[in-house]
Coordinates of C-alpha atoms in Angstrom, one line a residue:
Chain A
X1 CA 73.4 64.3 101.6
X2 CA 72.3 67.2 99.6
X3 CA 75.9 69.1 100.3
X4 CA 77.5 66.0 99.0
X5 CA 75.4 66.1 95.8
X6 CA 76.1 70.2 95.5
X7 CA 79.9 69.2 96.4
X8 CA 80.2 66.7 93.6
X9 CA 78.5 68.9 91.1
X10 CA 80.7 72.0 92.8
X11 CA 83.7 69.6 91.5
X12 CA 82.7 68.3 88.0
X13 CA 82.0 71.6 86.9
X14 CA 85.1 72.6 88.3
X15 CA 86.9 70.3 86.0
X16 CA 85.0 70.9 82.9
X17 CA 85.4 74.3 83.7
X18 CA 89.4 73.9 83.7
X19 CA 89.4 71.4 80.8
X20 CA 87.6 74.0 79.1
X21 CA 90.2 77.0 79.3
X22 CA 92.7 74.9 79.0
X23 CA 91.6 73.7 75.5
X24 CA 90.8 77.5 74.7
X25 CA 93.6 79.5 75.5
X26 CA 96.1 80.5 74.0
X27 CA 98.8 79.6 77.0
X28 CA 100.1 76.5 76.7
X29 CA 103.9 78.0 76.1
X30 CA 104.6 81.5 77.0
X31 CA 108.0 83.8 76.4
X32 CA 108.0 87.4 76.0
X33 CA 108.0 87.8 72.3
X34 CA 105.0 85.1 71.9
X35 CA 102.2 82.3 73.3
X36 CA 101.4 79.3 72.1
X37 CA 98.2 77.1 72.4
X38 CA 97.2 73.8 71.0
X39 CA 96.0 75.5 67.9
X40 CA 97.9 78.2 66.6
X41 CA 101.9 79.1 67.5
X42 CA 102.1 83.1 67.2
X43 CA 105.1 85.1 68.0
X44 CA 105.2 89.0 67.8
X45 CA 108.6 89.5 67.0
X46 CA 108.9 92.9 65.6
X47 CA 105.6 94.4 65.8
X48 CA 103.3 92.4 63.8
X49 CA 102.0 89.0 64.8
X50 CA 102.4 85.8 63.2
X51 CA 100.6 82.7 63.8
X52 CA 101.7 79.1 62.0
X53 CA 98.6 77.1 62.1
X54 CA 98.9 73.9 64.0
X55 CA 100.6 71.7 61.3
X56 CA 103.5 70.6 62.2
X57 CA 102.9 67.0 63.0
X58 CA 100.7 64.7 64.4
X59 CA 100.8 64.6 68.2
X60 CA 99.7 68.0 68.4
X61 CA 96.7 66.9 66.3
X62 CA 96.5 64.3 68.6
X63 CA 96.7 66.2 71.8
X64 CA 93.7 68.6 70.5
X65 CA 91.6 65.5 70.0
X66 CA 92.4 63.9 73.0
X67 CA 91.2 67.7 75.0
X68 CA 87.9 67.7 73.2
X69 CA 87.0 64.1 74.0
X70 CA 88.0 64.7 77.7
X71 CA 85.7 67.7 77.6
X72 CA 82.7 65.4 75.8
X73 CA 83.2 62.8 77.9
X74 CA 83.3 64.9 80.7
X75 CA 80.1 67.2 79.6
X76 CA 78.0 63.3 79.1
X77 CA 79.0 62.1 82.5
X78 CA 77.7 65.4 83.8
X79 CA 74.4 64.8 81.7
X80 CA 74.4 61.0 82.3
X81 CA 74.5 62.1 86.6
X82 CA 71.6 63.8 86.3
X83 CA 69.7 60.9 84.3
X84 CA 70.6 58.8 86.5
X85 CA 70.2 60.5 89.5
X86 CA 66.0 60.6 89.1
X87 CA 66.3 56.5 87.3
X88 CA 68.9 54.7 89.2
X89 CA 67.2 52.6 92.1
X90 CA 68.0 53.3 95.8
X91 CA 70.9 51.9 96.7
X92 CA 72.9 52.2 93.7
X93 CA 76.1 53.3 92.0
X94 CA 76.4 55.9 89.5
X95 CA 78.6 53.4 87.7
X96 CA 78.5 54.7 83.8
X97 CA 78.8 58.5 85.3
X98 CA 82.0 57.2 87.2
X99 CA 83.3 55.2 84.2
X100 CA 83.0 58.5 81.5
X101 CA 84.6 60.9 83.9
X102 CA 87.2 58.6 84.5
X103 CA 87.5 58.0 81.2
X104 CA 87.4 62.0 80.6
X105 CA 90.4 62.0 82.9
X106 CA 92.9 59.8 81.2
X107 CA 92.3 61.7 78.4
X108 CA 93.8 65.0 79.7
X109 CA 96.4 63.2 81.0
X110 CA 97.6 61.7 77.9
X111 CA 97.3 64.5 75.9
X112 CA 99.3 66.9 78.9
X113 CA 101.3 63.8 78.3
X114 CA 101.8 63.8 74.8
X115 CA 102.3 67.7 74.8
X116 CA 104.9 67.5 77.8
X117 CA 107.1 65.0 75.7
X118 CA 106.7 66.7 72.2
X119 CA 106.5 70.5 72.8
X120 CA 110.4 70.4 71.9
X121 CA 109.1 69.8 68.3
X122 CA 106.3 72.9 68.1
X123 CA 107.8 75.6 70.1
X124 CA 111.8 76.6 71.4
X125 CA 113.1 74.4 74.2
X126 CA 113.5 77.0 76.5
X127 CA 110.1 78.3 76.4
X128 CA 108.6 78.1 79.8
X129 CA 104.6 76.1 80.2
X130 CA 102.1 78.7 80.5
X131 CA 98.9 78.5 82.8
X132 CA 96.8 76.8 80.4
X133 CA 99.0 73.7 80.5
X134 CA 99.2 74.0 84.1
X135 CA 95.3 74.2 84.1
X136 CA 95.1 70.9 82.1
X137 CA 97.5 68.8 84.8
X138 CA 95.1 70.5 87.7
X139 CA 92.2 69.2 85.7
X140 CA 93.4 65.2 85.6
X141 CA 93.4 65.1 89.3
X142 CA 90.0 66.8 89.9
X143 CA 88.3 64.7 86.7
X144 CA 89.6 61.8 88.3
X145 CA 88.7 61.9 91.9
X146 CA 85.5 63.1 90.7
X147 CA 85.0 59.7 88.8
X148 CA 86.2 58.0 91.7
X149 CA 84.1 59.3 94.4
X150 CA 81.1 58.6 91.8
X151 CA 82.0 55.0 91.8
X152 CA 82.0 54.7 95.0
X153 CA 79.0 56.7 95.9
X154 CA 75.9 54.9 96.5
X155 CA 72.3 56.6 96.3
X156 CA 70.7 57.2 99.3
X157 CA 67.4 58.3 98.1
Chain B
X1 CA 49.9 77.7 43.6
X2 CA 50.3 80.4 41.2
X3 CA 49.9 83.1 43.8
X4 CA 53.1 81.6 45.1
X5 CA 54.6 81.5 41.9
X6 CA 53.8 84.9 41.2
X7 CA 55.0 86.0 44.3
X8 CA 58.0 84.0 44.0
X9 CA 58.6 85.5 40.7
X10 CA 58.9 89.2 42.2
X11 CA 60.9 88.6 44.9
X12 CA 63.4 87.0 41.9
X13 CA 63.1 89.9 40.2
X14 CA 63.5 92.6 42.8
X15 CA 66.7 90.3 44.4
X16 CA 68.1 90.2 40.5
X17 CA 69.4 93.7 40.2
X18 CA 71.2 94.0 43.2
X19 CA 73.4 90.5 42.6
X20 CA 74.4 92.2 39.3
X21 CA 77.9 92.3 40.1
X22 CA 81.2 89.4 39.6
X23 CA 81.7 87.2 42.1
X24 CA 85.4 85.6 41.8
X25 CA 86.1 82.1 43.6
X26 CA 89.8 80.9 43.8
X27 CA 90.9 78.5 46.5
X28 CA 91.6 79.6 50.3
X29 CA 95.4 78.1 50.7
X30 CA 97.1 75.6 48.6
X31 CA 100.1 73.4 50.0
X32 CA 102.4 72.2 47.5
X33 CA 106.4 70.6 47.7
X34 CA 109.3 72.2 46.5
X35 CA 110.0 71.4 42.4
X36 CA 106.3 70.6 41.7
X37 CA 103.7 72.4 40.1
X38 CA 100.8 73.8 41.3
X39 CA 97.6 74.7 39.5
X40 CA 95.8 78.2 40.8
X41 CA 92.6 78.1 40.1
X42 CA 90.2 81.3 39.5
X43 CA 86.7 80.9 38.3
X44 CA 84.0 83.8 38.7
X45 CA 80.2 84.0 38.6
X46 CA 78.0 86.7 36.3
X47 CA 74.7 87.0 35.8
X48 CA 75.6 88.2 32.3
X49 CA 76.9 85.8 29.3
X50 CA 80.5 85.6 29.0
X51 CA 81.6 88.1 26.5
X52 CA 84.6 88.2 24.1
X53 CA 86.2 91.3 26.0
X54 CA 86.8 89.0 29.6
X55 CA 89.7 89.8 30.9
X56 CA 91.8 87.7 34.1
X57 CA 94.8 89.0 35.8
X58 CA 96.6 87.6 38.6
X59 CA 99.2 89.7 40.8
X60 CA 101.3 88.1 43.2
X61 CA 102.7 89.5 46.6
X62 CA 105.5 87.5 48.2
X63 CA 105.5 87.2 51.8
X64 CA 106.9 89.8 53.8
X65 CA 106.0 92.3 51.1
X66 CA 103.4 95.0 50.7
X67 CA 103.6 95.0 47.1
X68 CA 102.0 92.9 44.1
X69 CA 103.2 93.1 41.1
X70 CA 101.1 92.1 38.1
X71 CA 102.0 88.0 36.7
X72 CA 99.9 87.5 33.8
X73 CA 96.8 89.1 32.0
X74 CA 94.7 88.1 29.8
X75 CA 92.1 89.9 27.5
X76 CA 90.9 90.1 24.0
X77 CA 91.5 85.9 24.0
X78 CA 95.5 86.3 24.3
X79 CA 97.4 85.7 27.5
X80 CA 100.2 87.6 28.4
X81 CA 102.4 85.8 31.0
X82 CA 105.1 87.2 33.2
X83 CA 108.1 87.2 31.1
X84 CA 110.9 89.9 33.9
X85 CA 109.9 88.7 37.0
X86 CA 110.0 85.7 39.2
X87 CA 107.8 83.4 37.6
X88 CA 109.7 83.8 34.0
X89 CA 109.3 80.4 32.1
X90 CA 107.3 79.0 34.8
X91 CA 103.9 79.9 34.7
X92 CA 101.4 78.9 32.0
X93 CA 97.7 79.7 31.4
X94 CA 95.7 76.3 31.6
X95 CA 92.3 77.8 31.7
X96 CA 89.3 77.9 29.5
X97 CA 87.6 81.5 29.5
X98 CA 84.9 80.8 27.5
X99 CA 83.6 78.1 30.6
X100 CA 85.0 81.2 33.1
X101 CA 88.2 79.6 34.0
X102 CA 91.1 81.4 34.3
X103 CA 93.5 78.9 35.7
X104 CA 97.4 79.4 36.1
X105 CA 100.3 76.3 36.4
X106 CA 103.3 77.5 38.2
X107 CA 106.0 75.2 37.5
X108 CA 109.0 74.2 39.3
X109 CA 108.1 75.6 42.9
X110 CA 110.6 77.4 45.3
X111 CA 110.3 78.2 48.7
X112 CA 110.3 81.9 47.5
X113 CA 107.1 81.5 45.4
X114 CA 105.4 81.7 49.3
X115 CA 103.0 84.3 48.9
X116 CA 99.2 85.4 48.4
X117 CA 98.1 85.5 44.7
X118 CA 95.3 87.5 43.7
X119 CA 93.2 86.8 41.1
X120 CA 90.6 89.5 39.5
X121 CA 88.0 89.0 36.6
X122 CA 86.2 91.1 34.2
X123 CA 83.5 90.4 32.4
X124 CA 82.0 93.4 30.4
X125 CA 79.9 95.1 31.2
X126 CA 80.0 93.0 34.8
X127 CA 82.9 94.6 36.1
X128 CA 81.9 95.5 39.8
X129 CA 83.9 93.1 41.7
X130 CA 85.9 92.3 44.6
X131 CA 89.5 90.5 43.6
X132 CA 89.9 86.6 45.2
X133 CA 92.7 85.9 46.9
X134 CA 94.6 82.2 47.3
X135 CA 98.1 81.8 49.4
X136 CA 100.3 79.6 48.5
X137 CA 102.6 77.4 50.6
X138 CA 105.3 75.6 49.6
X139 CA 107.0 72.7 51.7
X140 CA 109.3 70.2 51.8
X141 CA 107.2 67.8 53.0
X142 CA 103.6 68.1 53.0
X143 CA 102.3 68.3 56.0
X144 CA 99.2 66.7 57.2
X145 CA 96.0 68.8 56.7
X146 CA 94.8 70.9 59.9
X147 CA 91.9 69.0 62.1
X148 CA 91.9 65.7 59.7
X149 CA 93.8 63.6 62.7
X150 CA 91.9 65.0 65.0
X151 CA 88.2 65.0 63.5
X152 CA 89.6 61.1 63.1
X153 CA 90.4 60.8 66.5
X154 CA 87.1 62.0 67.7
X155 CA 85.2 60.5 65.6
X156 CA 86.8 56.9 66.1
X157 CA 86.0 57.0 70.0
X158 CA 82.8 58.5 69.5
X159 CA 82.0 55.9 66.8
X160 CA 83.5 53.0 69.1
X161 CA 80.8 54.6 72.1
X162 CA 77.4 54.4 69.9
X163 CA 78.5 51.0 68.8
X164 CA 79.2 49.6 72.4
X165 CA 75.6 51.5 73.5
X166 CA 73.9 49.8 70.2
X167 CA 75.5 46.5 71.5
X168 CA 74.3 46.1 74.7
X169 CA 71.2 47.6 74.0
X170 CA 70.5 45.0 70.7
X171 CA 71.9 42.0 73.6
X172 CA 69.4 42.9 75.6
X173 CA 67.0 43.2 73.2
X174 CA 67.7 39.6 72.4
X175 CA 68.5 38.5 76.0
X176 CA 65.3 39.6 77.2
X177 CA 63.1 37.9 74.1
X178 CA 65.1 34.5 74.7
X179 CA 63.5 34.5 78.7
X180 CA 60.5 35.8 77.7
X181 CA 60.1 32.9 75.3
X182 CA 61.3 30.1 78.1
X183 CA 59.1 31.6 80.3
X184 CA 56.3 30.9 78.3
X185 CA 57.2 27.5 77.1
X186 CA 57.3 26.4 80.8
X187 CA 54.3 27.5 82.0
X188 CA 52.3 26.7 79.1
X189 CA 53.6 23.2 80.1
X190 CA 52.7 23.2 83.6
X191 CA 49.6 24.6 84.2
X192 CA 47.1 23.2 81.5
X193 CA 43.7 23.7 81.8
X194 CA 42.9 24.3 85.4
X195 CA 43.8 28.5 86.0
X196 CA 43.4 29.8 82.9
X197 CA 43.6 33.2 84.1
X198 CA 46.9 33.0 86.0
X199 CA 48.5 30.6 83.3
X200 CA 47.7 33.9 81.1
X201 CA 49.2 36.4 83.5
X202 CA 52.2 34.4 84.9
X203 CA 54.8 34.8 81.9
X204 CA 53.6 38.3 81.2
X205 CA 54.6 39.4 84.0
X206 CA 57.8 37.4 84.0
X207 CA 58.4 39.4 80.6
X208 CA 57.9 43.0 82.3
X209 CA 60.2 41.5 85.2
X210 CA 63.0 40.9 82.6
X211 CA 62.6 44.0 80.2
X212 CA 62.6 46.0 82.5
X213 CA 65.0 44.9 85.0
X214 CA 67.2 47.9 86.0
X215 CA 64.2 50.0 87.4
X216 CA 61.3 47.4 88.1
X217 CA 63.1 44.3 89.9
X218 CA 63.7 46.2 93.1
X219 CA 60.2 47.4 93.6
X220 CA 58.7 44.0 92.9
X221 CA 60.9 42.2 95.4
X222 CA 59.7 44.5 98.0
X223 CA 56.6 43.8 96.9
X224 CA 57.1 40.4 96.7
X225 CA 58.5 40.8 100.1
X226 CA 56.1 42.3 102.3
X227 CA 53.6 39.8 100.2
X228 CA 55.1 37.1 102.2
X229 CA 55.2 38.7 105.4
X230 CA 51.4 39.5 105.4
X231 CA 51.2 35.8 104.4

């Protein structure tokens, strides 16, 4: 029982931890000369760098806000596991935690979504994904078998 | 009180001298469309009155360049605008520097006007300053501001969470004071006069039952439970 608790924990962090980097570097599109993340495009083309601010339209505003409400909903499902892990009767389901991390997940996945289908606009087409976008697609799977497995889990004592 | 005062009083005092300097405020960035005009704004701060001698000067540095060159000036109450260089015919002074303003309006944009303006102030004998700088970006269609789709995006979901929360707490707030008050409306009926004491007790605890339904209902059925199996 307890290494099923330390697993789960082991895992949510895990995700926040990815959703986290993800949303914070600067490696959502890579090529030599230049990265891009979700917040500022910068290239380095002949010595000196320059960064365009993320203006230039609305998804990407879109996809930002969609990372930092998986990674809120993701931090109160954390917080909300450990409420109700010393409240909830014996017996029960960690529902709400399940439902938020869930939640958290679809999140990521619409805004890797979102990015996936409108990088064309923000960056050059033939730009290869860097790691952090990678690290954002790795995060929708773990957020959401984390939510699932709290669903499903019942507390023993 | 006046201890506090007093005290108050010298730490003014002693902070006074070393603010004596001219603090100039322009903007950060401005965004504006091709063929409009945009109003650069400069304003500074001085502990001393405004004299007669201030002087403003803008200088402009396009970008891609290292060097400014000077766009207007203005001292002993006359402006002098740019009358060679790029903004010939196109810039005008709109401020008011007896209220400290030293506003430009550059008309006509062009994507070439890109570039950082820097504004400077003097107001003898406050002349220790540092210069203000505002960039200026022109488009050809304004884009939407930085972070205001997104703050709106987070702060619709989060908005739509604490109302859901303050829902179903408020319904079961009401939920629970509707049972309470059948509770007691059917016992009051049924037992009259002969157990006073459990009449009394029976819908409080029905009420605690209800309120509290999430943490208490289990352990009260167990108790309920091994009640009946000693009976």
């Amino acid at each position: 029982m307890l290494l099923l608790l330390l697993g789960i924990i082991l895992l949510h962090l895990a995700a926040l931890v990815l959703l986290f980097i993800s949303t914070i570097v600067s490696a959502w599109v890579v090529n030599p000369t230049g990265s891009s993340d979700l917040w500022l495009n910068c290239s380095t083309p002949n010595g000196g760098t320059h960064c365009i601010s993320a203006t230039a339209g609305e998804w990407i505003q879109a996809v930002q806000a969609l990372m930092i409400l998986a990674i809120i909903f993701s931090f109160l499902s954390i917080f909300l596991f450990f409420c109700q892990l010393f409240t909830l009767q014996k017996g029960g389901r960690f529902f709400l935690t399940g439902i938020f991390q869930i939640l958290a997940s679809l999140f990521v996945m619409s805004g890797a979504t979102i990015y996936t289908v409108r990088s064309s606009d923000w960056v050059h087409k033939n730009d290869s994904f860097g790691f952090a976008y990678i690290l954002a697609w790795v995060a929708f799977p773990l957020a959401l078998l984390s939510g699932l497995i709290y669903v499903v889990l019942r507390k023993r004592e | 009180m006046l201890a506090f005062l007093a005290l108050a009083s010298i730490a003014l005092v002693g902070i006074a001298p070393q603010c004596q300097a001219i603090v100039i405020y322009t903007g950060w960035e401005r965004h504006a469309l091709v063929g409009s005009d945009v109003r650069l704004s400069c304003s500074f701060f001085s502990w001393r009155w405004t004299s007669e001698d201030v002087t403003f000067s803008w200088s402009y540095r396009p970008d891609g360049s290292r060097d400014s060159i000077s766009i207007f000036h203005f001292t002993g109450g006359a402006p002098y605008v740019d009358n060679k260089g790029p903004f010939r015919d196109r810039l005008e002074f709109v401020g008011n520097p007896g209220r400290r303003d030293g506003s430009i309006l550059i008309k006509n944009l062009d994507f070439s006007d890109n570039g950082t303006f820097t504004c400077d102030a003097k107001n003898p004998p406050d002349i220790v300053g540092r210069p203000s700088s505002v960039r200026l970006l022109v488009f050809e269609n304004l884009p939407v501001q930085a972070g205001v789709i997104t703050g709106a995006i987070i702060g619709a979901v989060l908005g739509l969470l604490v109302l859901i929360v303050v829902i179903y707490y408020l319904m079961r707030f009401l939920v629970a004071r509707r049972v309470f008050n059948l509770s007691v409306s059917k016992h009051g009926k049924k037992g009259k006069g002969k157990e006073g004491s459990q009449q009394r007790q029976g819908p409080v605890l029905y009420a605690t039952l209800d309120q509290s339904k999430l943490k208490a209902s289990a352990s009260e059925k167990k108790k309920q439970e091994s009640r009946k199996d000693k009976k």
